[in-house]
Short mmCIF file of C-alpha atoms in Angstrom, two decimals:
data_model
loop_
_atom_site.label_atom_id
_atom_site.label_comp_id
_atom_site.label_asym_id
_atom_site.label_seq_id
_atom_site.Cartn_x
_atom_site.Cartn_y
_atom_site.Cartn_z
CA UNK A 26 166.83 200.91 87.22
CA UNK A 27 165.43 203.67 89.44
CA UNK A 28 167.32 204.97 92.46
CA UNK A 29 164.32 203.71 94.82
CA UNK A 30 165.24 200.15 93.70
CA UNK A 31 168.83 200.22 93.38
CA UNK A 32 169.48 199.74 97.04
CA UNK A 33 172.22 197.16 97.38
CA UNK A 34 171.08 193.94 99.06
CA UNK A 35 173.84 193.99 102.10
CA UNK A 36 172.80 197.27 102.91
CA UNK A 37 169.15 196.39 103.90
CA UNK A 38 169.50 194.05 106.87
CA UNK A 39 171.35 197.25 108.21
CA UNK A 40 168.53 199.72 107.42
CA UNK A 41 165.94 197.32 108.95
CA UNK A 42 168.03 197.20 112.17
CA UNK A 43 167.98 200.80 112.28
CA UNK A 44 164.14 201.07 112.25
CA UNK A 45 163.79 198.66 114.86
CA UNK A 46 163.09 200.32 118.42
CA UNK A 47 165.77 198.89 120.86
CA UNK A 48 166.54 199.25 124.73
CA UNK A 49 165.19 202.39 126.17
CA UNK A 50 163.78 203.46 122.77
CA UNK A 51 160.93 201.26 123.75
CA UNK A 52 159.79 202.87 126.85
CA UNK A 53 159.09 206.34 125.00
CA UNK A 54 155.99 208.08 125.37
CA UNK A 55 155.10 207.59 121.51
CA UNK A 56 155.53 203.84 121.93
CA UNK A 57 153.14 203.38 125.08
CA UNK A 58 150.69 205.34 123.40
CA UNK A 59 150.88 202.88 120.25
CA UNK A 60 150.82 200.08 122.55
CA UNK A 61 147.56 201.22 124.09
CA UNK A 62 146.21 201.89 120.87
CA UNK A 63 147.11 198.38 119.88
CA UNK A 64 145.23 197.13 122.86
CA UNK A 65 142.30 199.34 122.75
CA UNK A 66 141.27 198.56 119.01
CA UNK A 67 142.51 194.96 118.83
CA UNK A 68 145.30 194.99 116.18
CA UNK A 69 147.34 191.91 117.36
CA UNK A 70 145.00 189.35 116.31
CA UNK A 71 145.29 186.19 118.20
CA UNK A 72 143.08 183.20 118.60
CA UNK A 73 140.02 185.13 120.39
CA UNK A 74 140.06 187.91 117.81
CA UNK A 75 138.32 185.70 115.65
CA UNK A 76 135.49 184.25 117.73
CA UNK A 77 132.16 186.11 118.36
CA UNK A 78 132.34 188.70 121.24
CA UNK A 79 129.63 186.89 122.88
CA UNK A 80 131.77 183.83 122.86
CA UNK A 81 134.95 185.32 124.17
CA UNK A 82 132.99 187.31 126.87
CA UNK A 83 131.25 184.19 128.00
CA UNK A 84 134.97 182.38 128.36
CA UNK A 85 136.36 185.31 130.29
CA UNK A 86 133.43 184.55 132.87
CA UNK A 87 134.18 180.67 133.05
CA UNK A 88 137.77 181.13 133.32
CA UNK A 89 137.40 184.04 135.76
CA UNK A 90 135.22 182.38 137.88
CA UNK A 91 136.74 178.81 138.06
CA UNK A 92 139.83 179.75 140.34
CA UNK A 93 137.16 181.01 143.21
CA UNK A 94 136.30 177.42 144.17
CA UNK A 95 139.07 175.84 145.47
CA UNK A 96 141.97 176.53 147.62
CA UNK A 97 144.21 173.67 146.31
CA UNK A 98 147.54 174.93 145.15
CA UNK A 99 147.84 172.18 142.15
CA UNK A 100 144.57 173.36 140.96
CA UNK A 101 145.27 176.90 141.18
CA UNK A 102 148.78 176.47 139.42
CA UNK A 103 147.34 174.56 136.63
CA UNK A 104 144.72 177.30 136.25
CA UNK A 105 147.53 179.93 135.94
CA UNK A 106 149.59 178.08 133.42
CA UNK A 107 146.47 177.49 131.42
CA UNK A 108 145.69 181.38 131.76
CA UNK A 109 149.21 182.05 130.82
CA UNK A 110 149.09 179.95 127.70
CA UNK A 111 145.90 181.65 126.73
CA UNK A 112 147.22 185.25 127.51
CA UNK A 113 150.41 184.15 125.15
CA UNK A 114 148.25 182.92 122.52
CA UNK A 115 145.95 186.11 122.49
CA UNK A 116 149.27 188.13 121.81
CA UNK A 117 149.22 190.60 124.69
CA UNK A 118 151.73 193.21 124.01
CA UNK A 119 155.03 193.63 125.80
CA UNK A 120 153.90 196.97 127.86
CA UNK A 121 150.56 194.75 129.59
CA UNK A 122 152.96 191.76 130.04
CA UNK A 123 155.19 194.17 131.70
CA UNK A 124 152.79 195.96 134.01
CA UNK A 125 151.48 192.47 134.99
CA UNK A 126 154.57 191.01 136.06
CA UNK A 127 155.79 194.32 138.19
CA UNK A 128 152.69 194.89 139.77
CA UNK A 129 151.93 191.01 140.84
CA UNK A 130 155.42 190.08 141.83
CA UNK A 131 155.94 193.40 143.62
CA UNK A 132 152.90 193.13 145.33
CA UNK A 133 153.38 189.52 146.24
CA UNK A 134 157.02 190.31 147.35
CA UNK A 135 156.09 193.23 149.61
CA UNK A 136 153.11 191.02 151.38
CA UNK A 137 155.81 188.10 151.71
CA UNK A 138 158.36 190.42 153.18
CA UNK A 139 155.92 191.98 155.36
CA UNK A 140 154.58 188.59 156.57
CA UNK A 141 158.09 186.91 157.62
CA UNK A 142 158.93 190.65 159.26
CA UNK A 143 156.08 190.10 161.60
CA UNK A 144 156.61 186.47 162.45
CA UNK A 145 154.32 184.62 160.05
CA UNK A 146 154.41 180.76 159.51
CA UNK A 147 154.35 178.55 156.29
CA UNK A 148 150.39 178.89 156.39
CA UNK A 149 150.66 182.39 155.88
CA UNK A 150 152.87 182.10 153.05
CA UNK A 151 150.44 179.52 151.33
CA UNK A 152 147.58 181.65 151.67
CA UNK A 153 149.65 184.49 149.93
CA UNK A 154 150.27 182.17 147.05
CA UNK A 155 146.62 181.04 146.76
CA UNK A 156 145.79 184.73 146.48
CA UNK A 157 148.41 185.11 144.05
CA UNK A 158 147.38 182.58 141.80
CA UNK A 159 143.77 183.71 141.68
CA UNK A 160 144.75 187.30 140.71
CA UNK A 161 147.06 186.32 138.23
CA UNK A 162 144.85 184.07 136.80
CA UNK A 163 141.75 186.46 136.56
CA UNK A 164 144.40 189.15 135.33
CA UNK A 165 145.74 187.06 132.51
CA UNK A 166 142.21 185.81 131.22
CA UNK A 167 141.06 189.54 131.54
CA UNK A 168 143.94 190.76 129.11
CA UNK A 169 143.44 187.98 126.70
CA UNK A 170 139.79 188.85 126.63
CA UNK A 171 139.90 192.34 126.53
CA UNK A 172 143.03 192.86 124.07
CA UNK A 173 141.13 190.43 121.53
CA UNK A 174 137.92 192.68 121.35
CA UNK A 175 137.90 196.39 120.44
CA UNK A 176 135.22 198.74 121.77
CA UNK A 177 132.33 197.73 119.16
CA UNK A 178 132.59 194.26 119.78
CA UNK A 179 132.55 194.50 123.49
CA UNK A 180 129.64 196.83 123.91
CA UNK A 181 127.58 194.53 120.98
CA UNK A 182 128.66 191.18 123.36
CA UNK A 183 127.24 193.27 126.52
CA UNK A 184 124.20 194.49 124.28
CA UNK A 185 123.12 190.96 123.17
CA UNK A 186 123.74 189.38 126.53
CA UNK A 187 121.15 191.77 127.79
CA UNK A 188 123.34 193.91 130.10
CA UNK A 189 122.30 197.82 130.56
CA UNK A 190 122.96 200.00 127.70
CA UNK A 191 124.68 202.54 129.78
CA UNK A 192 127.25 199.92 130.70
CA UNK A 193 128.17 199.47 126.90
CA UNK A 194 128.53 202.99 126.70
CA UNK A 195 130.85 203.37 129.52
CA UNK A 196 133.01 200.44 128.34
CA UNK A 197 133.24 201.99 124.88
CA UNK A 198 133.97 205.63 126.45
CA UNK A 199 136.72 204.23 128.87
CA UNK A 200 138.41 202.44 125.87
CA UNK A 201 138.65 205.67 123.68
CA UNK A 202 139.57 207.89 126.54
CA UNK A 203 142.98 205.89 127.21
CA UNK A 204 144.71 206.97 123.95
CA UNK A 205 143.28 210.66 124.52
CA UNK A 206 144.66 210.59 128.13
CA UNK A 207 148.36 209.44 126.82
CA UNK A 208 148.24 211.69 124.07
CA UNK A 209 147.30 214.69 126.21
CA UNK A 210 150.10 213.63 128.65
CA UNK A 211 152.81 213.63 125.76
CA UNK A 212 151.62 217.32 124.73
CA UNK A 213 152.13 218.59 128.20
CA UNK A 214 155.22 216.72 128.68
CA UNK A 215 156.74 218.13 125.92
CA UNK A 216 155.77 221.64 126.57
CA UNK A 217 157.34 221.17 129.96
CA UNK A 218 160.61 220.04 128.36
CA UNK A 219 160.35 223.41 125.73
CA UNK A 220 159.77 225.55 128.34
CA UNK A 221 162.08 224.24 131.23
CA UNK A 222 165.51 224.54 131.82
CA UNK A 223 167.92 222.00 130.37
CA UNK A 224 169.07 219.12 132.42
CA UNK A 225 172.17 219.55 134.25
CA UNK A 226 172.94 215.66 133.44
CA UNK A 227 171.83 212.20 134.43
CA UNK A 228 173.51 212.52 137.54
CA UNK A 229 174.85 209.20 139.82
CA UNK A 230 172.66 206.24 138.80
CA UNK A 231 170.53 209.05 136.84
CA UNK A 232 168.79 210.48 139.97
CA UNK A 233 168.59 214.03 138.15
CA UNK A 234 166.80 212.49 135.27
CA UNK A 235 164.30 210.47 137.39
CA UNK A 236 163.69 213.08 139.68
CA UNK A 237 162.98 215.40 136.62
CA UNK A 238 160.31 213.03 135.30
CA UNK A 239 158.91 212.78 138.47
CA UNK A 240 158.08 216.40 138.81
CA UNK A 241 157.02 216.69 135.01
CA UNK A 242 154.46 213.94 135.71
CA UNK A 243 153.20 215.58 138.68
CA UNK A 244 153.27 218.74 137.41
CA UNK A 245 151.26 217.52 134.51
CA UNK A 246 148.28 216.26 136.30
CA UNK A 247 145.81 218.79 136.72
CA UNK A 248 146.65 220.18 132.84
CA UNK A 249 145.87 216.84 131.71
CA UNK A 250 142.20 216.54 133.65
CA UNK A 251 141.07 219.82 132.10
CA UNK A 252 142.37 219.34 128.49
CA UNK A 253 140.41 216.08 128.50
CA UNK A 254 137.55 217.49 129.99
CA UNK A 255 137.57 220.07 127.00
CA UNK A 256 137.42 216.88 124.65
CA UNK A 257 134.90 214.76 126.56
CA UNK A 258 131.95 216.44 124.72
CA UNK A 259 133.32 215.89 121.37
CA UNK A 260 133.90 212.18 122.13
CA UNK A 261 130.53 211.58 123.75
CA UNK A 262 128.84 213.36 120.46
CA UNK A 263 131.25 211.01 118.33
CA UNK A 264 129.83 207.80 120.40
CA UNK A 265 126.31 209.15 120.11
CA UNK A 266 126.40 209.33 116.29
CA UNK A 267 127.83 205.75 116.02
CA UNK A 268 124.54 204.55 118.15
CA UNK A 269 126.18 204.40 121.62
CA UNK A 270 122.94 205.39 123.02
CA UNK A 271 120.08 204.04 125.13
CA UNK A 272 118.00 203.95 122.19
CA UNK A 273 119.73 200.78 121.01
CA UNK A 274 118.85 198.35 124.11
CA UNK A 275 115.53 197.27 122.55
CA UNK A 276 113.27 197.31 119.32
CA UNK A 277 114.79 197.95 115.72
CA UNK A 278 117.82 199.83 116.87
CA UNK A 279 119.02 196.69 119.12
CA UNK A 280 118.16 194.21 116.34
CA UNK A 281 120.03 196.61 113.59
CA UNK A 282 123.01 196.81 115.62
CA UNK A 283 123.41 193.19 116.61
CA UNK A 284 122.90 192.01 113.19
CA UNK A 285 126.20 191.27 112.21
CA UNK A 286 126.73 188.69 115.04
CA UNK A 287 127.32 185.15 113.87
CA UNK A 288 127.42 182.22 116.29
CA UNK A 289 129.47 179.38 114.86
CA UNK A 290 130.84 176.00 115.37
CA UNK A 291 134.12 177.61 116.86
CA UNK A 292 132.56 179.62 119.23
CA UNK A 293 130.53 176.69 120.67
CA UNK A 294 133.78 174.19 120.38
CA UNK A 295 135.82 177.09 122.48
CA UNK A 296 133.27 177.32 125.30
CA UNK A 297 132.90 173.20 125.24
CA UNK A 298 136.62 172.88 125.60
CA UNK A 299 136.73 175.28 128.21
CA UNK A 300 134.20 173.79 130.26
CA UNK A 301 136.05 170.54 129.80
CA UNK A 302 139.28 171.51 130.57
CA UNK A 303 137.95 173.33 133.93
CA UNK A 304 135.96 170.09 135.06
CA UNK A 305 139.29 167.94 134.16
CA UNK A 306 141.49 170.36 136.26
CA UNK A 307 139.19 170.06 138.91
CA UNK A 308 139.07 166.17 138.70
CA UNK A 309 142.57 165.48 138.15
CA UNK A 310 144.90 167.83 139.52
#
């Protein structure tokens, strides 16, 4: 028996635990970059990832428009619960989910405190709750839809729905620039840490570490923009070679580009069930 296969069985769980990221290790720049790559290229799967991209875009349009035609908190609460279930079924990552919780709860909490301090009444709180449910529902269905589609699928769906070709190009370019920005940011931060003076300790409640991280983030802004601008031409040329041009908007280029799209019964079932649920919520909630 070789040495590679002679690992005792009792040591394998310990090795698996050692490889698993826990605690503050999950907040490293490398982990953030990997999470963004999973988001940009739809590697988590989910129930929407198997559907035709045109069906996913139409599903998103229905779910994003549905909350804006009512002010009833029960209806909005039902839409919010359904959107949360769809987002979890689409397997959105902990990074996006954490940012969603921090942004929405923080913003609503700030507005609530502001209203109470300025002498607002219960009607103001109700209005804030309505705005929270509407914006949160749109945010959740947006994450569910676009986490399930890679840039090529989104561009093909927009092209098939007769959207301007430049819109699909911009979406695909934006998707590809997010990992590039994170990669450049990590390189600049590592350079600052190597050239800068070592930290004198975290300080009380980690104030020195937070101050140093904030200073490095501000100092990295201009180099980040300049270094990314140098890579813009390479990214655009790569997109051009993949066919992301205005020439694909009509004629043989468009037909060739969209030849792989297949509308199936599952796509029709998804849209039909979504419309039925929206109507049922409006009728019975």
